[in-house]
Amino acid sequence: MLVHCVLFDGFDPLDVIAPYEVLHCAGMLTEGAVRVELVSAEGAREVPSGLAAVSLRATTALDPARADVVVLPGAVGDLRDPAGLSAAERAGTIPEILRRAVDTDLTRLAGAALARPDTLVTTVCGGSLLLAMTGLIKGRSVNSHDMGRELLVATGAEHVDARVVDDGDLITSGGVTSGLDLALYVVEREVGPRVARAVERVFAHERRGTVWSATGAAPAQPLPF
């Protein structure tokens, strides 16, 4: 199983590193059944994160025809409301960082990945917003960071308040640290629960939250909160 962890200018490092390490560990425990590559839409290059002192190197280009799993991270930046900020200040906000990423070839490649029935697209934190901003996940059950909830709804996605949301060929997760839980779930679903449990032991991390999917019985009444 080949996993492409995507980098773009302004990405959140933990959104990438947490899934990368979990999936890399799964590969080590399965003698190479899982392989992970850091990629960008443009190909091999040094990619600056949203933290000034942190960058990662993409070793190849995102290729939906090669990847079995694609991991899209969110961004890290200024958390202030863009309204009232100067143009220079607004450029450093998360919405603007994501908008610049959407304007690259990443949008076309992400759409191609979603269109392939054998490719699993996953997102951490604001990664789902990259798909929502281009209309790629209308009607899909998804999650993001709490701060992105209104945007998801505004773009026609169905927001689900769960740490990990499994919508078939699209798996999304909540805030930054949920990348650990997302990756462990991907290992469980695609490789097996015994390997996932072994990876949990290596990282001394027990997954949090229930993975939501549109299966099984539904509550007879909606919750009042």
PDB file of C-alpha atoms in Angstrom:
ATOM      1  CA  MET A   1       0.000   0.000   0.000  1.00  0.00           C
ATOM      2  CA  LEU A   2       1.546   3.293  -1.117  1.00  0.00           C
ATOM      3  CA  VAL A   3       0.642   6.405   0.886  1.00  0.00           C
ATOM      4  CA  HIS A   4       1.232   9.928  -0.399  1.00  0.00           C
ATOM      5  CA  CYS A   5       1.426  12.536   2.389  1.00  0.00           C
ATOM      6  CA  VAL A   6       0.899  15.890   0.704  1.00  0.00           C
ATOM      7  CA  LEU A   7       2.886  19.051   1.422  1.00  0.00           C
ATOM      8  CA  PHE A   8       1.948  22.568   0.333  1.00  0.00           C
ATOM      9  CA  ASP A   9       3.298  25.970   1.331  1.00  0.00           C
ATOM     10  CA  GLY A  10       2.012  26.722   4.840  1.00  0.00           C
ATOM     11  CA  PHE A  11       1.059  23.154   5.814  1.00  0.00           C
ATOM     12  CA  ASP A  12       0.762  22.197   9.483  1.00  0.00           C
ATOM     13  CA  PRO A  13       3.777  19.985  10.330  1.00  0.00           C
ATOM     14  CA  LEU A  14       1.955  17.811  12.877  1.00  0.00           C
ATOM     15  CA  ASP A  15      -0.855  17.128  10.385  1.00  0.00           C
ATOM     16  CA  VAL A  16       1.806  15.472   8.220  1.00  0.00           C
ATOM     17  CA  ILE A  17       4.315  14.010  10.661  1.00  0.00           C
ATOM     18  CA  ALA A  18       1.800  12.206  12.889  1.00  0.00           C
ATOM     19  CA  PRO A  19       0.188  10.182  10.046  1.00  0.00           C
ATOM     20  CA  TYR A  20       3.562   9.740   8.335  1.00  0.00           C
ATOM     21  CA  GLU A  21       5.173   8.156  11.406  1.00  0.00           C
ATOM     22  CA  VAL A  22       2.192   5.923  12.165  1.00  0.00           C
ATOM     23  CA  LEU A  23       2.007   4.630   8.596  1.00  0.00           C
ATOM     24  CA  HIS A  24       5.787   4.295   8.336  1.00  0.00           C
ATOM     25  CA  CYS A  25       5.756   2.224  11.529  1.00  0.00           C
ATOM     26  CA  ALA A  26       3.029   0.021  10.039  1.00  0.00           C
ATOM     27  CA  GLY A  27       5.328  -0.545   7.091  1.00  0.00           C
ATOM     28  CA  MET A  28       8.189  -1.546   9.362  1.00  0.00           C
ATOM     29  CA  LEU A  29       5.946  -4.012  11.215  1.00  0.00           C
ATOM     30  CA  THR A  30       4.722  -5.585   7.967  1.00  0.00           C
ATOM     31  CA  GLU A  31       8.071  -5.829   6.167  1.00  0.00           C
ATOM     32  CA  GLY A  32       7.181  -3.111   3.696  1.00  0.00           C
ATOM     33  CA  ALA A  33       3.466  -3.744   3.103  1.00  0.00           C
ATOM     34  CA  VAL A  34       2.956  -0.016   3.718  1.00  0.00           C
ATOM     35  CA  ARG A  35       5.184   2.593   2.052  1.00  0.00           C
ATOM     36  CA  VAL A  36       4.947   6.328   2.678  1.00  0.00           C
ATOM     37  CA  GLU A  37       6.213   9.202   0.533  1.00  0.00           C
ATOM     38  CA  LEU A  38       6.205  12.939   1.134  1.00  0.00           C
ATOM     39  CA  VAL A  39       4.878  14.602  -2.024  1.00  0.00           C
ATOM     40  CA  SER A  40       3.806  17.958  -3.420  1.00  0.00           C
ATOM     41  CA  ALA A  41       1.733  18.980  -6.417  1.00  0.00           C
ATOM     42  CA  GLU A  42       4.864  20.415  -8.030  1.00  0.00           C
ATOM     43  CA  GLY A  43       7.155  17.436  -7.427  1.00  0.00           C
ATOM     44  CA  ALA A  44      10.387  17.157  -5.470  1.00  0.00           C
ATOM     45  CA  ARG A  45      11.119  20.387  -3.579  1.00  0.00           C
ATOM     46  CA  GLU A  46      11.662  21.878  -0.146  1.00  0.00           C
ATOM     47  CA  VAL A  47       8.242  22.875   1.174  1.00  0.00           C
ATOM     48  CA  PRO A  48       7.942  25.532   3.913  1.00  0.00           C
ATOM     49  CA  SER A  49       5.368  24.867   6.601  1.00  0.00           C
ATOM     50  CA  GLY A  50       3.343  27.525   8.351  1.00  0.00           C
ATOM     51  CA  LEU A  51       5.975  27.548  11.091  1.00  0.00           C
ATOM     52  CA  ALA A  52       8.863  29.743   9.987  1.00  0.00           C
ATOM     53  CA  ALA A  53      11.647  27.408  11.104  1.00  0.00           C
ATOM     54  CA  VAL A  54      10.139  24.143   9.833  1.00  0.00           C
ATOM     55  CA  SER A  55      10.143  22.735   6.321  1.00  0.00           C
ATOM     56  CA  LEU A  56       9.969  19.243   4.844  1.00  0.00           C
ATOM     57  CA  ARG A  57      11.257  17.903   1.552  1.00  0.00           C
ATOM     58  CA  ALA A  58       8.854  16.369  -0.927  1.00  0.00           C
ATOM     59  CA  THR A  59      10.668  13.582  -2.733  1.00  0.00           C
ATOM     60  CA  THR A  60       8.256  13.227  -5.641  1.00  0.00           C
ATOM     61  CA  ALA A  61       4.981  14.496  -7.091  1.00  0.00           C
ATOM     62  CA  LEU A  62       1.513  13.594  -5.872  1.00  0.00           C
ATOM     63  CA  ASP A  63       0.291  10.950  -8.296  1.00  0.00           C
ATOM     64  CA  PRO A  64      -3.294   9.705  -7.861  1.00  0.00           C
ATOM     65  CA  ALA A  65      -2.600   6.887 -10.311  1.00  0.00           C
ATOM     66  CA  ARG A  66       0.170   5.494  -8.056  1.00  0.00           C
ATOM     67  CA  ALA A  67      -1.078   6.246  -4.551  1.00  0.00           C
ATOM     68  CA  ASP A  68      -3.432   3.898  -2.755  1.00  0.00           C
ATOM     69  CA  VAL A  69      -3.918   6.441   0.040  1.00  0.00           C
ATOM     70  CA  VAL A  70      -3.595  10.240  -0.063  1.00  0.00           C
ATOM     71  CA  VAL A  71      -3.225  12.260   3.164  1.00  0.00           C
ATOM     72  CA  LEU A  72      -4.118  15.961   2.936  1.00  0.00           C
ATOM     73  CA  PRO A  73      -3.057  18.141   5.897  1.00  0.00           C
ATOM     74  CA  GLY A  74      -4.385  21.492   6.997  1.00  0.00           C
ATOM     75  CA  ALA A  75      -2.476  24.729   7.427  1.00  0.00           C
ATOM     76  CA  VAL A  76      -1.002  26.614  10.365  1.00  0.00           C
ATOM     77  CA  GLY A  77      -1.044  30.413  10.484  1.00  0.00           C
ATOM     78  CA  ASP A  78      -2.433  33.537  12.076  1.00  0.00           C
ATOM     79  CA  LEU A  79      -5.631  32.689  13.970  1.00  0.00           C
ATOM     80  CA  ARG A  80      -7.038  36.207  13.997  1.00  0.00           C
ATOM     81  CA  ASP A  81     -10.174  37.123  12.080  1.00  0.00           C
ATOM     82  CA  PRO A  82      -8.971  38.399   8.673  1.00  0.00           C
ATOM     83  CA  ALA A  83     -11.468  41.281   8.863  1.00  0.00           C
ATOM     84  CA  GLY A  84      -9.628  44.414   9.884  1.00  0.00           C
ATOM     85  CA  LEU A  85      -6.164  43.025   9.182  1.00  0.00           C
ATOM     86  CA  SER A  86      -3.783  44.565   6.683  1.00  0.00           C
ATOM     87  CA  ALA A  87      -3.195  42.791   3.371  1.00  0.00           C
ATOM     88  CA  ALA A  88       0.172  41.548   4.608  1.00  0.00           C
ATOM     89  CA  GLU A  89      -1.361  40.243   7.815  1.00  0.00           C
ATOM     90  CA  ARG A  90      -4.250  38.553   5.998  1.00  0.00           C
ATOM     91  CA  ALA A  91      -1.753  36.686   3.813  1.00  0.00           C
ATOM     92  CA  GLY A  92      -0.592  34.826   6.911  1.00  0.00           C
ATOM     93  CA  THR A  93      -4.036  33.667   8.031  1.00  0.00           C
ATOM     94  CA  ILE A  94      -5.140  30.069   7.583  1.00  0.00           C
ATOM     95  CA  PRO A  95      -7.957  30.847   5.095  1.00  0.00           C
ATOM     96  CA  GLU A  96      -5.504  32.695   2.833  1.00  0.00           C
ATOM     97  CA  ILE A  97      -2.892  29.931   3.074  1.00  0.00           C
ATOM     98  CA  LEU A  98      -5.509  27.355   2.098  1.00  0.00           C
ATOM     99  CA  ARG A  99      -6.763  29.592  -0.726  1.00  0.00           C
ATOM    100  CA  ARG A 100      -3.262  29.799  -2.193  1.00  0.00           C
ATOM    101  CA  ALA A 101      -2.952  26.000  -2.005  1.00  0.00           C
ATOM    102  CA  VAL A 102      -6.285  25.645  -3.801  1.00  0.00           C
ATOM    103  CA  ASP A 103      -4.955  27.850  -6.603  1.00  0.00           C
ATOM    104  CA  THR A 104      -2.168  25.340  -7.345  1.00  0.00           C
ATOM    105  CA  ASP A 105      -2.368  22.052  -9.239  1.00  0.00           C
ATOM    106  CA  LEU A 106      -3.217  20.381  -5.923  1.00  0.00           C
ATOM    107  CA  THR A 107      -6.913  20.942  -6.609  1.00  0.00           C
ATOM    108  CA  ARG A 108      -6.830  18.994  -9.885  1.00  0.00           C
ATOM    109  CA  LEU A 109      -4.785  16.177  -8.364  1.00  0.00           C
ATOM    110  CA  ALA A 110      -7.020  15.900  -5.297  1.00  0.00           C
ATOM    111  CA  GLY A 111     -10.059  15.763  -7.551  1.00  0.00           C
ATOM    112  CA  ALA A 112      -8.440  13.028  -9.625  1.00  0.00           C
ATOM    113  CA  ALA A 113      -7.725  11.036  -6.450  1.00  0.00           C
ATOM    114  CA  LEU A 114     -11.335  11.336  -5.316  1.00  0.00           C
ATOM    115  CA  ALA A 115     -12.524  10.214  -8.749  1.00  0.00           C
ATOM    116  CA  ARG A 116     -10.499   6.994  -8.605  1.00  0.00           C
ATOM    117  CA  PRO A 117     -12.514   4.176  -6.967  1.00  0.00           C
ATOM    118  CA  ASP A 118      -9.379   2.451  -5.684  1.00  0.00           C
ATOM    119  CA  THR A 119      -7.806   5.522  -4.055  1.00  0.00           C
ATOM    120  CA  LEU A 120      -8.554   6.380  -0.440  1.00  0.00           C
ATOM    121  CA  VAL A 121      -8.410  10.120   0.266  1.00  0.00           C
ATOM    122  CA  THR A 122      -7.897  11.147   3.888  1.00  0.00           C
ATOM    123  CA  THR A 123      -7.651  14.548   5.550  1.00  0.00           C
ATOM    124  CA  VAL A 124      -6.376  15.895   8.849  1.00  0.00           C
ATOM    125  CA  CYS A 125      -7.730  19.058  10.446  1.00  0.00           C
ATOM    126  CA  GLY A 126      -8.204  21.723   7.744  1.00  0.00           C
ATOM    127  CA  GLY A 127      -7.275  19.334   4.945  1.00  0.00           C
ATOM    128  CA  SER A 128     -10.970  18.739   4.306  1.00  0.00           C
ATOM    129  CA  LEU A 129     -11.365  22.487   3.702  1.00  0.00           C
ATOM    130  CA  LEU A 130      -9.037  22.212   0.709  1.00  0.00           C
ATOM    131  CA  LEU A 131     -11.584  19.840  -0.818  1.00  0.00           C
ATOM    132  CA  ALA A 132     -14.605  21.824   0.359  1.00  0.00           C
ATOM    133  CA  MET A 133     -13.338  25.119  -1.075  1.00  0.00           C
ATOM    134  CA  THR A 134     -13.308  23.591  -4.550  1.00  0.00           C
ATOM    135  CA  GLY A 135     -16.695  21.885  -4.293  1.00  0.00           C
ATOM    136  CA  LEU A 136     -15.212  18.394  -4.311  1.00  0.00           C
ATOM    137  CA  ILE A 137     -17.068  17.067  -1.255  1.00  0.00           C
ATOM    138  CA  LYS A 138     -20.606  18.403  -1.586  1.00  0.00           C
ATOM    139  CA  GLY A 139     -22.976  16.041   0.172  1.00  0.00           C
ATOM    140  CA  ARG A 140     -20.148  14.040   1.743  1.00  0.00           C
ATOM    141  CA  SER A 141     -20.002  13.294   5.481  1.00  0.00           C
ATOM    142  CA  VAL A 142     -16.848  14.970   6.777  1.00  0.00           C
ATOM    143  CA  ASN A 143     -15.153  16.669   9.713  1.00  0.00           C
ATOM    144  CA  SER A 144     -12.457  19.300  10.157  1.00  0.00           C
ATOM    145  CA  HIS A 145     -11.060  21.514  12.886  1.00  0.00           C
ATOM    146  CA  ASP A 146     -13.871  23.194  14.812  1.00  0.00           C
ATOM    147  CA  MET A 147     -12.891  26.526  13.265  1.00  0.00           C
ATOM    148  CA  GLY A 148     -13.637  25.140   9.797  1.00  0.00           C
ATOM    149  CA  ARG A 149     -17.115  23.840  10.565  1.00  0.00           C
ATOM    150  CA  GLU A 150     -19.018  26.816   9.124  1.00  0.00           C
ATOM    151  CA  LEU A 151     -17.058  26.674   5.881  1.00  0.00           C
ATOM    152  CA  LEU A 152     -17.773  22.959   5.472  1.00  0.00           C
ATOM    153  CA  VAL A 153     -21.489  23.549   5.853  1.00  0.00           C
ATOM    154  CA  ALA A 154     -21.419  26.605   3.582  1.00  0.00           C
ATOM    155  CA  THR A 155     -19.849  24.565   0.774  1.00  0.00           C
ATOM    156  CA  GLY A 156     -22.504  21.841   0.941  1.00  0.00           C
ATOM    157  CA  ALA A 157     -20.640  19.199   2.932  1.00  0.00           C
ATOM    158  CA  GLU A 158     -22.382  17.311   5.737  1.00  0.00           C
ATOM    159  CA  HIS A 159     -20.493  18.066   8.941  1.00  0.00           C
ATOM    160  CA  VAL A 160     -20.229  15.195  11.444  1.00  0.00           C
ATOM    161  CA  ASP A 161     -18.932  15.951  14.927  1.00  0.00           C
ATOM    162  CA  ALA A 162     -16.677  12.910  15.355  1.00  0.00           C
ATOM    163  CA  ARG A 163     -12.918  12.616  15.694  1.00  0.00           C
ATOM    164  CA  VAL A 164     -12.706  10.401  12.598  1.00  0.00           C
ATOM    165  CA  VAL A 165     -15.405  10.190   9.906  1.00  0.00           C
ATOM    166  CA  ASP A 166     -15.389   7.256   7.481  1.00  0.00           C
ATOM    167  CA  ASP A 167     -17.331   8.043   4.306  1.00  0.00           C
ATOM    168  CA  GLY A 168     -16.067   5.139   2.241  1.00  0.00           C
ATOM    169  CA  ASP A 169     -13.300   6.354  -0.047  1.00  0.00           C
ATOM    170  CA  LEU A 170     -13.009   9.569   1.994  1.00  0.00           C
ATOM    171  CA  ILE A 171     -11.890   9.593   5.633  1.00  0.00           C
ATOM    172  CA  THR A 172     -11.625  12.899   7.456  1.00  0.00           C
ATOM    173  CA  SER A 173     -10.619  13.879  10.979  1.00  0.00           C
ATOM    174  CA  GLY A 174     -10.867  16.781  13.398  1.00  0.00           C
ATOM    175  CA  GLY A 175      -8.192  18.946  15.001  1.00  0.00           C
ATOM    176  CA  VAL A 176      -4.452  18.588  14.629  1.00  0.00           C
ATOM    177  CA  THR A 177      -3.707  15.641  16.941  1.00  0.00           C
ATOM    178  CA  SER A 178      -6.491  13.578  15.349  1.00  0.00           C
ATOM    179  CA  GLY A 179      -3.973  12.731  12.622  1.00  0.00           C
ATOM    180  CA  LEU A 180      -2.689   9.994  14.930  1.00  0.00           C
ATOM    181  CA  ASP A 181      -6.160   8.490  15.273  1.00  0.00           C
ATOM    182  CA  LEU A 182      -6.901   8.850  11.568  1.00  0.00           C
ATOM    183  CA  ALA A 183      -3.717   7.025  10.591  1.00  0.00           C
ATOM    184  CA  LEU A 184      -4.254   4.250  13.124  1.00  0.00           C
ATOM    185  CA  TYR A 185      -7.774   3.753  11.777  1.00  0.00           C
ATOM    186  CA  VAL A 186      -6.450   3.605   8.214  1.00  0.00           C
ATOM    187  CA  VAL A 187      -3.971   0.937   9.331  1.00  0.00           C
ATOM    188  CA  GLU A 188      -6.747  -1.006  11.040  1.00  0.00           C
ATOM    189  CA  ARG A 189      -9.097  -0.754   8.049  1.00  0.00           C
ATOM    190  CA  GLU A 190      -6.597  -1.351   5.260  1.00  0.00           C
ATOM    191  CA  VAL A 191      -3.974  -3.595   6.919  1.00  0.00           C
ATOM    192  CA  GLY A 192      -5.611  -5.094   9.990  1.00  0.00           C
ATOM    193  CA  PRO A 193      -6.358  -4.518  13.687  1.00  0.00           C
ATOM    194  CA  ARG A 194      -3.404  -6.543  14.940  1.00  0.00           C
ATOM    195  CA  VAL A 195      -0.936  -4.331  13.126  1.00  0.00           C
ATOM    196  CA  ALA A 196      -2.828  -1.229  14.257  1.00  0.00           C
ATOM    197  CA  ARG A 197      -2.645  -2.392  17.865  1.00  0.00           C
ATOM    198  CA  ALA A 198       1.093  -3.047  17.527  1.00  0.00           C
ATOM    199  CA  VAL A 199       1.615   0.482  16.189  1.00  0.00           C
ATOM    200  CA  GLU A 200      -0.393   1.858  19.113  1.00  0.00           C
ATOM    201  CA  ARG A 201       1.980   0.101  21.496  1.00  0.00           C
ATOM    202  CA  VAL A 202       5.040   1.483  19.724  1.00  0.00           C
ATOM    203  CA  PHE A 203       3.679   5.037  20.023  1.00  0.00           C
ATOM    204  CA  ALA A 204       2.196   4.514  23.511  1.00  0.00           C
ATOM    205  CA  HIS A 205      -0.993   6.069  22.180  1.00  0.00           C
ATOM    206  CA  GLU A 206      -4.537   4.755  22.486  1.00  0.00           C
ATOM    207  CA  ARG A 207      -6.937   6.022  19.856  1.00  0.00           C
ATOM    208  CA  ARG A 208      -9.544   8.536  20.977  1.00  0.00           C
ATOM    209  CA  GLY A 209     -13.177   8.772  19.974  1.00  0.00           C
ATOM    210  CA  THR A 210     -15.554   6.585  17.974  1.00  0.00           C
ATOM    211  CA  VAL A 211     -15.041   6.350  14.229  1.00  0.00           C
ATOM    212  CA  TRP A 212     -18.302   7.512  12.645  1.00  0.00           C
ATOM    213  CA  SER A 213     -19.705   5.881   9.535  1.00  0.00           C
ATOM    214  CA  ALA A 214     -23.186   5.735   8.027  1.00  0.00           C
ATOM    215  CA  THR A 215     -23.736   2.120   9.061  1.00  0.00           C
ATOM    216  CA  GLY A 216     -25.742   0.369  11.737  1.00  0.00           C
ATOM    217  CA  ALA A 217     -28.638   1.715  13.750  1.00  0.00           C
ATOM    218  CA  ALA A 218     -29.161   5.477  14.056  1.00  0.00           C
ATOM    219  CA  PRO A 219     -30.463   7.284  17.172  1.00  0.00           C
ATOM    220  CA  ALA A 220     -34.238   7.459  17.239  1.00  0.00           C
ATOM    221  CA  GLN A 221     -34.064  11.150  18.131  1.00  0.00           C
ATOM    222  CA  PRO A 222     -31.407  13.788  17.399  1.00  0.00           C
ATOM    223  CA  LEU A 223     -29.364  14.914  20.374  1.00  0.00           C
ATOM    224  CA  PRO A 224     -30.290  18.339  21.762  1.00  0.00           C
ATOM    225  CA  PHE A 225     -26.654  19.523  21.580  1.00  0.00           C
TER     226      PHE A 225
END
